[in-house]
Coordinates of C-alpha atoms in Angstrom, one line a residue:
M1 CA 0.0 0.1 0.0
G2 CA 1.3 3.4 -0.9
K3 CA 1.9 6.2 1.4
Q4 CA -1.1 8.2 2.4
R5 CA -1.3 11.6 0.9
D6 CA -1.4 14.7 3.2
L7 CA -4.9 16.2 3.4
S8 CA -5.3 19.7 1.7
T9 CA -5.4 22.8 3.8
G10 CA -9.1 23.2 3.0
I11 CA -9.9 19.8 4.3
V12 CA -7.8 20.4 7.5
A13 CA -9.7 23.7 8.1
Q14 CA -13.1 21.9 7.8
I15 CA -11.9 19.2 10.2
Q16 CA -10.9 21.7 12.7
A17 CA -14.4 23.6 12.3
L18 CA -16.4 20.5 12.6
R19 CA -14.5 19.5 15.8
Q20 CA -15.0 23.1 17.3
Q21 CA -18.7 22.3 16.8
G22 CA -18.5 19.4 18.9
L23 CA -18.5 16.6 16.4
T24 CA -16.5 13.6 17.3
Q25 CA -13.6 12.4 15.1
T26 CA -15.7 9.5 13.8
K27 CA -18.6 11.9 12.8
T28 CA -16.2 14.3 11.4
A29 CA -14.6 11.5 9.1
E30 CA -17.9 10.3 7.9
Q31 CA -19.2 13.9 7.0
L32 CA -15.9 14.6 5.1
G33 CA -15.8 11.2 3.5
I34 CA -12.3 10.4 5.0
S35 CA -10.8 8.0 7.5
Q36 CA -10.9 8.5 11.2
S37 CA -7.0 8.0 11.3
S38 CA -6.7 10.8 8.8
V39 CA -8.8 13.2 11.0
C40 CA -6.7 12.3 14.1
K41 CA -3.5 12.7 12.2
A42 CA -4.5 16.2 11.0
L43 CA -5.6 17.4 14.4
K44 CA -2.2 16.2 15.9
K45 CA -0.2 17.7 13.2
N46 CA -2.0 21.1 13.5
C47 CA -2.0 21.3 17.4
S48 CA 0.8 22.7 19.4
K49 CA -0.3 20.8 22.6
R50 CA -1.5 17.6 22.7
T51 CA -4.2 18.0 25.3
N52 CA -6.0 20.5 22.9
C53 CA -5.8 18.3 19.9
S54 CA -9.4 17.2 20.0
G55 CA -10.7 20.7 20.3
V56 CA -12.6 22.1 23.3
R57 CA -12.0 20.1 26.5
K58 CA -15.1 18.4 27.8
T59 CA -14.1 18.6 31.5
S60 CA -13.7 21.8 33.7
A61 CA -11.1 22.4 36.5
R62 CA -13.8 21.5 39.0
D63 CA -14.8 18.2 37.2
N64 CA -11.1 17.2 37.3
K65 CA -10.9 17.9 40.9
Q66 CA -13.9 15.8 41.5
L67 CA -12.2 12.9 39.6
R68 CA -9.2 13.2 41.8
K69 CA -11.5 12.7 44.9
I70 CA -13.1 9.7 43.2
A71 CA -9.7 8.2 42.4
V72 CA -8.4 8.6 45.8
S73 CA -11.5 7.0 47.3
N74 CA -11.7 4.1 44.9
R75 CA -8.0 3.0 44.4
F76 CA -9.0 -0.4 43.0
K77 CA -11.7 0.6 40.7
S78 CA -11.0 0.1 36.8
T79 CA -10.9 3.1 34.4
S80 CA -14.5 2.2 33.1
E81 CA -15.9 2.1 36.8
L82 CA -14.3 5.4 37.6
T83 CA -15.8 6.8 34.3
D84 CA -19.3 5.7 35.5
L85 CA -18.8 7.2 39.0
W86 CA -17.4 10.5 37.4
N87 CA -20.3 10.8 35.0
K88 CA -22.7 10.3 37.8
Q89 CA -21.3 12.8 40.2
T90 CA -20.6 15.5 37.8
S91 CA -21.9 17.3 34.6
A92 CA -19.3 15.5 32.7
D93 CA -20.2 13.1 30.0
V94 CA -17.0 11.5 29.0
S95 CA -15.6 8.3 27.7
R96 CA -13.2 5.8 29.4
S97 CA -10.3 7.3 27.3
T98 CA -11.0 10.8 28.5
T99 CA -11.0 9.6 32.1
Y100 CA -7.9 7.8 31.4
Q101 CA -6.2 10.9 29.9
R102 CA -7.3 13.1 32.9
L103 CA -6.0 10.6 35.5
R104 CA -2.7 10.7 33.7
E105 CA -2.7 14.5 33.9
L106 CA -3.6 14.4 37.6
G107 CA -0.5 12.0 38.2
F108 CA -2.2 8.7 38.5
K109 CA -0.8 5.6 37.0
S110 CA -2.2 2.0 36.8
R111 CA 0.3 -0.2 38.6
V112 CA 0.4 -3.6 40.0
P113 CA -0.4 -3.1 43.8
A114 CA 2.5 -3.8 46.3
V115 CA 1.5 -6.8 48.5
K116 CA 1.8 -6.2 52.3
P117 CA 0.4 -8.3 55.2
M118 CA -2.9 -7.2 56.7
L119 CA -2.3 -5.5 60.2
N120 CA -4.9 -4.9 62.8
K121 CA -4.7 -2.3 65.5
K122 CA -3.2 -4.4 68.0
Q123 CA -0.5 -5.6 65.7
M124 CA 0.3 -2.2 64.6
E125 CA 0.7 -1.1 68.3
K126 CA 3.1 -3.8 68.9
R127 CA 5.1 -2.8 65.8
L128 CA 5.4 0.7 66.8
K129 CA 6.2 -0.2 70.4
W130 CA 9.2 -2.4 69.1
A131 CA 10.5 0.2 66.6
K132 CA 10.5 2.9 69.2
E133 CA 12.3 0.6 71.7
H134 CA 15.0 0.0 69.1
G135 CA 14.9 3.4 67.4
E136 CA 18.1 4.6 69.0
W137 CA 20.1 1.6 67.5
T138 CA 22.8 2.8 65.2
A139 CA 23.9 1.2 62.0
E140 CA 26.9 -0.1 63.9
D141 CA 24.6 -1.9 66.4
W142 CA 22.6 -3.7 63.6
Q143 CA 25.9 -4.8 62.1
K144 CA 26.2 -7.1 65.0
V145 CA 22.9 -8.9 64.2
V146 CA 22.8 -12.2 62.3
F147 CA 19.3 -12.1 60.5
S148 CA 17.7 -15.5 59.5
D149 CA 14.6 -16.7 57.8
E150 CA 13.0 -19.4 55.6
S151 CA 11.6 -18.8 52.0
R152 CA 10.0 -21.1 49.5
F153 CA 11.2 -21.1 45.9
C154 CA 9.1 -22.5 43.2
I155 CA 9.7 -23.6 39.7
S156 CA 6.7 -21.3 38.8
F157 CA 7.2 -18.0 40.2
G158 CA 3.9 -16.9 41.3
D159 CA 0.8 -15.5 39.3
Q160 CA 2.4 -12.0 38.6
G161 CA 5.9 -12.4 37.2
P162 CA 7.2 -10.4 34.3
R163 CA 5.0 -8.7 31.9
V164 CA 4.8 -9.6 28.1
W165 CA 5.0 -7.3 25.2
R166 CA 2.4 -8.4 22.4
R167 CA 0.3 -7.2 19.7
G168 CA -3.4 -7.5 19.1
G169 CA -4.5 -11.0 18.5
E170 CA -1.5 -12.5 20.2
T171 CA -2.9 -13.1 23.6
Y172 CA -2.7 -17.0 23.4
N173 CA 0.4 -17.3 21.1
H174 CA 2.8 -19.9 22.4
E175 CA 5.5 -17.2 22.8
C176 CA 3.1 -14.9 24.8
V177 CA 1.6 -17.0 27.4
K178 CA 3.0 -18.1 30.9
R179 CA 2.8 -21.7 31.8
S180 CA 1.2 -22.7 35.1
V181 CA 0.8 -26.0 36.9
K182 CA -1.7 -26.8 39.7
F183 CA 1.1 -28.0 42.1
P184 CA 4.4 -26.5 41.1
Q185 CA 7.6 -28.1 42.4
S186 CA 9.2 -26.0 45.2
V187 CA 12.0 -26.0 47.7
M188 CA 12.1 -24.5 51.2
V189 CA 15.4 -22.9 52.1
W190 CA 16.9 -21.6 55.4
G191 CA 19.4 -19.0 55.3
C192 CA 21.2 -16.4 57.4
M193 CA 23.1 -13.2 56.8
S194 CA 24.8 -10.3 58.4
A195 CA 26.5 -7.0 57.3
R196 CA 29.6 -9.2 56.7
G197 CA 27.9 -11.2 54.0
V198 CA 25.6 -14.3 53.5
G199 CA 25.8 -17.4 55.7
K200 CA 25.3 -21.2 54.9
L201 CA 22.4 -22.0 53.0
C202 CA 20.3 -25.0 54.0
F203 CA 17.8 -26.9 51.8
L204 CA 15.1 -28.1 54.1
K205 CA 13.9 -31.7 53.2
K206 CA 11.2 -32.2 55.7
T207 CA 8.7 -30.3 57.9
V208 CA 10.6 -28.1 60.3
N209 CA 10.0 -28.9 63.9
A210 CA 12.0 -27.9 67.0
A211 CA 14.5 -30.8 66.5
V212 CA 15.0 -30.2 62.9
Y213 CA 15.4 -26.4 63.4
Q214 CA 18.1 -26.9 66.2
D215 CA 20.0 -29.4 63.8
V216 CA 19.9 -26.7 61.1
L217 CA 21.2 -24.1 63.5
E218 CA 23.9 -26.4 64.7
T219 CA 25.0 -27.3 61.2
F220 CA 24.6 -24.0 59.3
L221 CA 24.4 -21.1 61.7
I222 CA 27.3 -22.1 64.0
P223 CA 29.8 -22.3 61.2
T224 CA 28.6 -19.1 59.7
V225 CA 29.1 -17.0 62.9
E226 CA 32.4 -18.7 63.7
E227 CA 33.5 -17.7 60.2
Q228 CA 32.2 -14.2 60.2
F229 CA 32.5 -13.2 63.9
G230 CA 35.0 -15.4 65.5
E231 CA 35.3 -14.4 69.1
E232 CA 33.3 -11.2 68.7
D233 CA 29.8 -10.9 70.1
F234 CA 26.8 -11.0 68.0
I235 CA 23.0 -11.2 68.2
F236 CA 20.9 -13.8 66.5
Q237 CA 17.5 -12.7 64.9
Q238 CA 14.7 -15.1 64.2
D239 CA 10.9 -14.9 63.9
L240 CA 8.2 -16.5 65.9
A241 CA 7.7 -19.8 64.0
P242 CA 6.5 -22.5 66.3
A243 CA 9.9 -24.4 66.0
H244 CA 11.8 -21.2 66.8
A245 CA 9.8 -20.5 69.9
A246 CA 9.7 -23.9 71.2
K247 CA 11.1 -24.4 74.8
S248 CA 13.7 -26.9 73.6
T249 CA 15.0 -24.4 71.2
K250 CA 15.3 -21.6 73.9
D251 CA 17.1 -24.4 75.8
W252 CA 19.5 -24.8 72.9
F253 CA 20.2 -21.1 72.8
T254 CA 21.0 -21.0 76.5
K255 CA 23.2 -24.0 76.2
K256 CA 25.1 -22.4 73.4
Q257 CA 25.0 -19.0 75.3
L258 CA 23.8 -17.3 72.2
E259 CA 21.9 -14.0 72.4
V260 CA 18.6 -13.9 70.5
L261 CA 17.0 -10.6 69.6
A262 CA 13.4 -10.3 70.9
W263 CA 11.4 -10.1 67.6
P264 CA 7.6 -9.7 67.6
A265 CA 5.3 -11.2 65.0
N266 CA 4.4 -9.2 61.7
L267 CA 7.8 -7.5 61.1
P268 CA 8.8 -8.7 57.6
D269 CA 9.7 -5.1 56.4
L270 CA 12.2 -5.0 59.2
N271 CA 13.9 -8.3 58.4
V272 CA 16.6 -7.4 55.7
I273 CA 16.9 -10.9 54.7
E274 CA 13.4 -10.7 53.2
N275 CA 15.0 -8.4 50.7
L276 CA 17.9 -10.8 50.0
W277 CA 15.5 -13.4 49.2
A278 CA 13.9 -11.1 46.6
I279 CA 17.3 -10.4 45.1
V280 CA 17.9 -14.0 44.6
K281 CA 14.5 -14.8 43.1
R282 CA 15.0 -12.1 40.5
K283 CA 18.4 -13.5 39.8
I284 CA 17.0 -17.0 39.2
R285 CA 13.8 -16.1 37.4
D286 CA 15.3 -15.5 34.1
R287 CA 17.2 -18.9 34.1
K288 CA 13.8 -20.7 34.0
P289 CA 14.7 -24.0 35.9
T290 CA 12.7 -27.1 34.9
T291 CA 13.7 -29.4 37.5
L292 CA 14.2 -29.3 41.3
D293 CA 17.9 -30.0 40.9
Q294 CA 18.2 -27.0 38.5
L295 CA 16.3 -24.8 40.9
K296 CA 18.5 -25.8 43.9
Q297 CA 21.7 -25.1 41.8
N298 CA 20.4 -21.7 40.6
I299 CA 19.5 -20.7 44.1
A300 CA 23.0 -21.8 45.5
T301 CA 24.7 -19.8 42.8
A302 CA 22.6 -16.8 43.2
W303 CA 23.1 -16.9 46.9
E304 CA 26.9 -17.2 46.8
A305 CA 27.0 -14.4 44.3
V306 CA 25.5 -11.8 46.6
S307 CA 28.3 -9.5 47.9
A308 CA 29.1 -8.4 51.3
E309 CA 28.5 -4.8 50.1
T310 CA 25.0 -5.7 49.2
C311 CA 24.4 -7.2 52.7
D312 CA 26.1 -4.3 54.4
K313 CA 23.8 -1.8 52.6
L314 CA 20.8 -3.7 53.5
V315 CA 21.6 -3.7 57.2
K316 CA 22.7 -0.1 57.2
S317 CA 18.9 0.6 56.1
M318 CA 17.7 -0.7 59.6
P319 CA 17.6 2.7 61.2
R320 CA 15.5 4.2 58.2
R321 CA 13.2 1.2 58.4
L322 CA 12.6 1.8 62.2
Q323 CA 11.9 5.4 61.5
A324 CA 9.5 4.4 58.7
V325 CA 7.4 2.2 61.1
I326 CA 7.4 5.0 63.7
Q327 CA 6.3 7.5 61.1
A328 CA 3.5 5.1 59.8
K329 CA 2.4 4.6 63.4
G330 CA 2.9 0.8 63.2
A331 CA 1.4 0.4 59.6
A332 CA 3.1 -1.3 56.7
T333 CA 6.0 0.6 55.1
K334 CA 7.6 0.6 51.7
Y335 CA 10.4 -1.9 52.8

């Protein structure tokens, strides 16, 4: 197909006149006997500002202010739903695309929502209390802490994953779909880290009870702290999982003369190893393992590749994390 010829000056003038009269681009194209894309092209070419390319704006400053209120009050509504609400609450009679454009002008963008644990009032109070109690700790104080946690790694990395670039009609093309299985293969991993680097990694082969957990600590934690701290003092951090809080586990720590940091529930945004797990998962996602052996090898390789500088940077963020919890009055933070 040859290149489309530019419209004459007279046709362009007629297009602008019809749009000023309130005709849509489709109606304008029908009346002049040209394509709608030609109308759109002519308007864009002869317009100095994109927001004015369609002629007179259908919404006023007051209408836009009302849309801002609607968007803030209905964060999870679709553009179509927001359009319906806007048309009902104002004199505006706009399309979905106009609503989308105004939302962009107001600074709103559609994004995948961040996932944070649901916290009740009591839990937020406990988080706030703990953050205030440790708010005076310096980065140097936190550099003495060994953080630990378990994390599950799956061959399939969840529902969201990376987005895909595709064209119309390619939704179900082989190259454009993400495979899923009902019961993806997975492995549970225990790890620890400090400002001095990552520790020994343990692939858990069975349900973790108190006895199994103590064996993990004996086999993987003790060699790590001996290597990283030697005769220096350190503090061990763990969450309140049943195996961690068991009486026999507490007795094990007492026998080993290890100091354990009091750690309340619902503090994932303060445990820097959570960020380390995320880093490792991002590194292995592109490798697309297909077997558990490949998955384990990829995890081990990515874990060992984490630098001491990365760990130190995460640990040094602890004072900022505590202040964020305090400022949020115990609510979830960005971390």
